[in-house]
Coordinates of C-alpha atoms in Angstrom, one line a residue:
M16 CA 0.0 0.1 -0.1
T17 CA 1.1 3.6 -0.4
L18 CA 3.0 5.9 2.0
G19 CA 0.8 8.6 1.0
Y20 CA 1.6 12.5 0.8
D21 CA -1.2 14.8 1.8
K22 CA 0.7 18.1 2.7
P23 CA 0.8 21.1 0.3
L24 CA 3.0 20.5 -2.8
Y25 CA 3.8 23.3 -5.1
L26 CA 6.1 22.1 -8.0
L27 CA 7.7 23.8 -10.9
P28 CA 8.3 21.1 -13.4
F29 CA 11.0 21.4 -16.1
D30 CA 11.9 18.0 -16.9
H31 CA 11.0 18.4 -20.5
R32 CA 13.7 17.0 -22.7
R33 CA 12.9 16.0 -26.3
S34 CA 10.1 18.5 -27.0
Y35 CA 12.1 21.2 -25.2
V36 CA 15.3 20.6 -27.2
I37 CA 13.4 20.5 -30.4
D38 CA 10.7 23.3 -29.9
M39 CA 12.8 25.7 -27.8
F40 CA 16.2 25.4 -29.3
D41 CA 15.4 24.0 -32.8
F42 CA 18.2 21.4 -32.1
K43 CA 18.4 17.9 -33.8
L44 CA 19.3 14.9 -31.6
P45 CA 21.7 13.8 -30.7
L46 CA 23.1 17.0 -29.3
S47 CA 26.7 18.2 -29.4
K48 CA 28.2 18.9 -26.0
Q49 CA 27.9 22.7 -26.6
Q50 CA 24.2 22.3 -27.4
H51 CA 23.7 20.1 -24.4
D52 CA 25.4 22.7 -22.2
Q53 CA 23.1 25.5 -23.6
V54 CA 20.0 23.4 -22.6
S55 CA 21.3 22.6 -19.2
A56 CA 22.2 26.4 -18.6
S57 CA 18.6 27.4 -19.6
K58 CA 17.1 25.1 -16.9
W59 CA 19.4 26.9 -14.4
V60 CA 17.5 30.2 -15.4
I61 CA 14.2 28.4 -14.6
Y62 CA 15.5 27.2 -11.4
E63 CA 16.6 30.8 -10.4
G64 CA 13.0 31.9 -11.1
F65 CA 11.8 29.2 -8.8
Q66 CA 14.2 30.4 -6.0
Q67 CA 13.2 34.0 -6.4
A68 CA 9.5 33.0 -6.1
L69 CA 10.3 31.4 -2.7
Q70 CA 11.4 34.8 -1.4
S71 CA 7.7 35.5 -0.9
G72 CA 7.9 33.3 2.2
V73 CA 6.8 29.8 0.8
P74 CA 8.5 27.1 3.0
N75 CA 11.2 24.9 1.4
D76 CA 9.5 21.7 2.3
V77 CA 6.3 22.8 0.4
A78 CA 7.8 23.9 -2.9
G79 CA 9.9 21.9 -5.2
V80 CA 11.3 21.3 -8.6
L81 CA 10.6 18.3 -10.9
V82 CA 13.8 18.0 -13.2
D83 CA 15.4 15.4 -15.3
E84 CA 18.8 13.9 -15.0
E85 CA 20.0 14.5 -18.6
Y86 CA 20.0 18.3 -18.4
G87 CA 19.1 19.1 -14.8
A88 CA 21.5 17.0 -12.7
E89 CA 23.1 19.9 -11.1
V90 CA 19.6 21.6 -10.3
L91 CA 18.6 18.3 -8.6
R92 CA 21.7 18.2 -6.4
D93 CA 21.5 21.9 -5.5
A94 CA 17.8 21.8 -4.7
R95 CA 18.3 18.7 -2.5
Q96 CA 21.1 20.4 -0.6
R97 CA 19.0 23.5 -0.1
G98 CA 16.1 21.4 1.4
F99 CA 13.6 21.8 -1.5
V100 CA 11.2 19.1 -2.4
T101 CA 12.8 17.3 -5.6
A102 CA 11.2 15.0 -8.2
L103 CA 13.2 13.0 -10.7
S104 CA 11.6 12.0 -14.0
T105 CA 12.2 8.3 -14.7
E106 CA 10.4 7.9 -18.2
R107 CA 12.0 7.9 -21.5
S108 CA 11.3 11.2 -23.0
G109 CA 9.2 11.3 -26.3
S110 CA 7.9 7.6 -26.0
N111 CA 4.1 7.2 -26.4
E112 CA 4.4 3.9 -24.6
F113 CA 6.0 4.2 -21.1
E114 CA 9.5 2.8 -20.8
L115 CA 12.0 3.5 -18.1
E116 CA 14.8 6.0 -19.1
Y117 CA 17.5 3.7 -17.9
G118 CA 15.9 0.3 -18.2
A119 CA 16.9 -2.2 -15.6
S120 CA 19.4 0.4 -14.0
F121 CA 16.6 2.8 -13.0
A122 CA 17.2 2.2 -9.3
T123 CA 20.9 3.2 -9.5
H124 CA 20.0 6.5 -11.0
I125 CA 17.3 7.3 -8.5
E126 CA 19.5 6.4 -5.7
A127 CA 22.2 8.6 -7.0
F128 CA 20.0 11.7 -6.7
D129 CA 18.0 10.6 -3.8
P130 CA 14.8 12.7 -4.7
T131 CA 11.7 13.2 -2.7
F132 CA 9.8 11.6 -5.4
A133 CA 10.6 9.2 -8.3
K134 CA 8.2 10.4 -11.1
V135 CA 6.7 8.9 -14.2
L136 CA 4.8 10.3 -17.0
V137 CA 2.4 7.8 -18.6
R138 CA 0.0 8.0 -21.5
Y139 CA -2.8 5.7 -20.5
N140 CA -6.3 5.4 -22.0
P141 CA -8.4 2.5 -20.7
E142 CA -10.1 2.4 -24.2
A143 CA -6.9 2.3 -26.1
D144 CA -4.6 -0.6 -27.1
R145 CA -5.0 -3.3 -24.4
A146 CA -1.7 -5.0 -25.0
S147 CA 0.2 -1.7 -24.8
N148 CA -1.6 -0.8 -21.5
R149 CA -0.6 -4.3 -20.2
R150 CA 3.0 -3.7 -21.0
Q151 CA 3.1 -0.3 -19.4
A152 CA 1.4 -1.6 -16.3
G153 CA 4.1 -4.3 -16.1
R154 CA 6.9 -1.9 -16.3
L155 CA 5.2 0.5 -13.9
R156 CA 4.6 -2.2 -11.3
Q157 CA 8.5 -2.7 -11.2
L158 CA 9.0 1.0 -10.2
S159 CA 6.1 1.1 -7.8
D160 CA 7.3 -2.0 -6.1
Y161 CA 10.8 -0.6 -5.8
C162 CA 9.5 2.6 -4.4
R163 CA 7.5 0.7 -1.7
R164 CA 10.5 -1.5 -0.8
S165 CA 12.9 1.4 -0.6
R166 CA 10.3 3.6 1.2
R167 CA 10.7 6.2 -1.5
R168 CA 7.7 8.3 -2.6
F169 CA 6.3 7.7 -6.0
M170 CA 4.5 10.4 -8.2
F171 CA 2.5 9.3 -11.2
E172 CA 1.7 11.9 -14.0
L173 CA -1.4 10.5 -15.9
L174 CA -2.2 11.7 -19.2
V175 CA -5.1 10.3 -21.1
P176 CA -5.0 11.2 -24.8
A177 CA -8.2 10.8 -26.8
T178 CA -8.3 7.8 -29.2
V179 CA -9.4 8.4 -32.8
A180 CA -12.8 7.0 -31.9
Q181 CA -13.3 9.0 -28.9
L182 CA -12.6 12.1 -30.7
A183 CA -15.0 11.2 -33.4
R184 CA -17.7 10.9 -30.9
V185 CA -17.3 14.4 -30.0
T186 CA -16.9 15.5 -33.6
G187 CA -13.3 16.2 -33.1
D188 CA -13.8 18.9 -30.4
K189 CA -11.0 18.5 -27.9
T190 CA -12.6 20.9 -25.4
T191 CA -15.8 18.7 -25.3
Y192 CA -13.5 15.7 -24.9
D193 CA -11.7 17.2 -22.0
Q194 CA -14.9 18.5 -20.2
H195 CA -17.2 15.4 -20.8
V196 CA -15.3 12.4 -21.7
R197 CA -11.7 12.5 -20.2
P198 CA -12.8 12.8 -16.5
A199 CA -14.5 9.3 -16.7
L200 CA -11.5 7.9 -18.6
M201 CA -9.1 9.2 -16.0
D202 CA -11.2 7.6 -13.2
A203 CA -11.1 4.2 -15.0
A204 CA -7.5 4.5 -15.8
I205 CA -6.5 5.0 -12.2
R206 CA -8.6 2.1 -11.0
E207 CA -7.0 -0.2 -13.5
L208 CA -3.6 0.9 -12.6
Q209 CA -4.5 0.5 -8.8
D210 CA -5.9 -3.0 -9.6
A211 CA -2.5 -3.8 -11.4
G212 CA -0.6 -3.1 -8.1
I213 CA 0.6 0.4 -9.0
E214 CA 0.4 2.5 -5.9
P215 CA 1.5 6.3 -6.2
D216 CA 1.7 8.6 -3.3
V217 CA 0.8 11.6 -5.5
W218 CA -1.1 11.5 -8.6
K219 CA -0.3 14.3 -11.0
I220 CA -3.3 14.9 -13.2
E221 CA -4.6 17.0 -16.0
G222 CA -6.8 19.8 -15.0
L223 CA -10.5 19.4 -14.4
A224 CA -13.1 22.2 -15.0
Q225 CA -15.9 20.8 -12.7
R226 CA -15.5 20.4 -9.0
V227 CA -17.6 17.3 -9.1
D228 CA -15.0 15.6 -11.3
C229 CA -12.2 16.6 -8.9
E230 CA -14.2 15.1 -6.0
R231 CA -14.7 11.9 -8.0
I232 CA -11.0 11.5 -8.7
I233 CA -10.1 12.1 -5.0
A234 CA -12.5 9.4 -4.1
T235 CA -10.9 7.0 -6.4
V236 CA -7.2 7.6 -5.7
R237 CA -8.1 7.4 -1.9
R238 CA -10.2 4.2 -2.2
D239 CA -9.8 1.1 -0.1
G240 CA -7.6 2.6 2.5
R241 CA -5.4 5.0 0.4
D242 CA -6.5 7.8 2.6
A243 CA -3.3 9.9 2.5
V244 CA -2.8 9.8 -1.2
G245 CA -2.8 13.4 -2.7
C246 CA -3.4 14.8 -6.2
I247 CA -1.7 17.8 -7.9
V248 CA -2.9 19.5 -11.0
L249 CA -0.5 19.7 -14.1
G250 CA -0.5 22.6 -16.5
R251 CA -0.2 20.8 -19.8
G252 CA 1.1 23.9 -21.4
A253 CA -2.3 25.5 -21.4
D254 CA -2.9 29.2 -21.5
A255 CA -2.9 31.2 -18.2
M256 CA -6.6 31.6 -18.0
M257 CA -7.3 27.9 -18.2
V258 CA -4.6 27.2 -15.5
R259 CA -6.1 29.6 -13.2
Q260 CA -9.4 27.9 -13.5
W261 CA -8.0 24.6 -13.0
L262 CA -6.1 25.5 -9.9
A263 CA -9.0 27.4 -8.4
T264 CA -11.3 24.4 -8.9
A265 CA -8.8 21.9 -7.6
A266 CA -7.9 23.9 -4.5
S267 CA -11.5 23.8 -3.3
V268 CA -11.5 20.0 -3.0
T269 CA -10.0 18.2 -0.1
G270 CA -7.3 15.9 -1.3
F271 CA -5.8 18.1 -4.0
I272 CA -2.7 19.2 -2.4
G273 CA -1.1 21.4 -5.1
F274 CA 0.1 21.8 -8.6
A275 CA 2.9 21.2 -11.1
V276 CA 2.7 23.9 -13.7
G277 CA 5.7 24.1 -16.1
R278 CA 5.6 25.4 -19.6
T279 CA 2.9 28.0 -18.7
T280 CA 5.3 29.2 -16.1
F281 CA 8.6 29.3 -17.9
W282 CA 8.3 29.0 -21.6
D283 CA 7.7 32.6 -22.7
A284 CA 10.5 33.7 -20.3
V285 CA 13.1 31.3 -21.5
A286 CA 12.1 32.0 -25.2
G287 CA 12.5 35.7 -24.7
F288 CA 15.9 35.3 -23.0
R289 CA 17.0 33.1 -25.9
A290 CA 15.8 35.8 -28.4
Q291 CA 17.5 38.5 -26.3
T292 CA 14.2 40.4 -25.8
L293 CA 14.5 39.8 -22.1
T294 CA 17.5 40.0 -19.9
R295 CA 18.4 37.1 -17.6
T296 CA 17.2 39.1 -14.7
A297 CA 13.8 39.9 -16.4
A298 CA 13.5 36.3 -17.5
V299 CA 14.0 35.0 -14.0
A300 CA 11.6 37.6 -12.5
Q301 CA 8.9 36.7 -15.0
I302 CA 9.1 33.0 -14.0
A303 CA 8.9 34.0 -10.3
R304 CA 5.9 36.2 -10.9
R305 CA 4.0 33.3 -12.7
L306 CA 4.8 30.8 -10.1
N307 CA 3.8 33.1 -7.3
E308 CA 0.5 33.7 -9.1
W309 CA -0.2 30.0 -9.1
M310 CA 0.7 29.8 -5.4
D311 CA -1.5 32.7 -4.5
I312 CA -4.5 31.1 -6.4
F313 CA -4.1 27.8 -4.8
D314 CA -3.4 29.2 -1.3
T315 CA -6.6 31.4 -1.6
G316 CA -8.8 28.4 -2.7
R317 CA -7.3 26.0 -0.1
T318 CA -7.8 28.7 2.7
S319 CA -11.3 29.2 1.8
R320 CA -12.0 25.5 1.8
L321 CA -10.4 25.1 5.2
V322 CA -12.1 28.1 6.7
G323 CA -15.4 26.7 5.4
S324 CA -14.8 23.3 6.8
E325 CA -13.9 24.7 10.3
D326 CA -17.1 27.0 10.2
V327 CA -19.4 24.1 9.3
A328 CA -17.8 22.0 12.0
A329 CA -18.4 24.9 14.6
G330 CA -21.9 25.3 13.5
K331 CA -21.2 28.7 12.0
L332 CA -22.7 27.8 8.5

């Protein structure tokens, strides 16, 4: 069973690799050493933005970074030394079917960085290819079992991309899919993965527009004695308005403990810095402002929920 994790958790994820290298830098793989160093240096700019955001008074044990070993090793080491929450990505970047980045050697790489969380990103649609889902579940069970044995916390980023048939049922409207089809599929996916013996401490999930869907997901991730399991909302590169809605909705529901919003936080700032339309100082400040905005939104929603619960318990409402 899970260890669980139910205290606030505000993550800045910048473990993007293949898409980041291609879309931000227009590099072709494999990279030269000079290109690799440029990508790694840009991740340090993001990390500086994270640190600047924390000057607003957010405790180190609440805020953290999700980074990859390939380009963010030094960030991971520094963040751990400073007492921040750290999450290390373990999946192979750019693969539609989940595979461990370092195969059978995955545990050695996790132990070298000793992160707070070992994290996976998985595309899993319960109505998609069943054989692929079974293969993914088998690999994920290896990682989940390792985390349980080593008492290491496990974070699971679940993406539920639409199948061709599912999109056809909503005439190709991805917004309709997100609002009216995806929530039930997410719920079914989580149940299947749990039944396969995969036990995350934190589920990192795509944003939900309706409070009732958030409540349904929490009921599922906490079913059958998983009472301390938490959920955080991922940003999915959405525009700021959508992220604000997702955060406010999630914050109002017990069990949603925070967020992990990456590209919406840092992409424009890093792009501006690379194009020399922003100084390094301005890029860092822009990242910090965005991260502080997400923290403020979630804190406001969470505080309102907690005050409301206390008032109900005291008979004031």
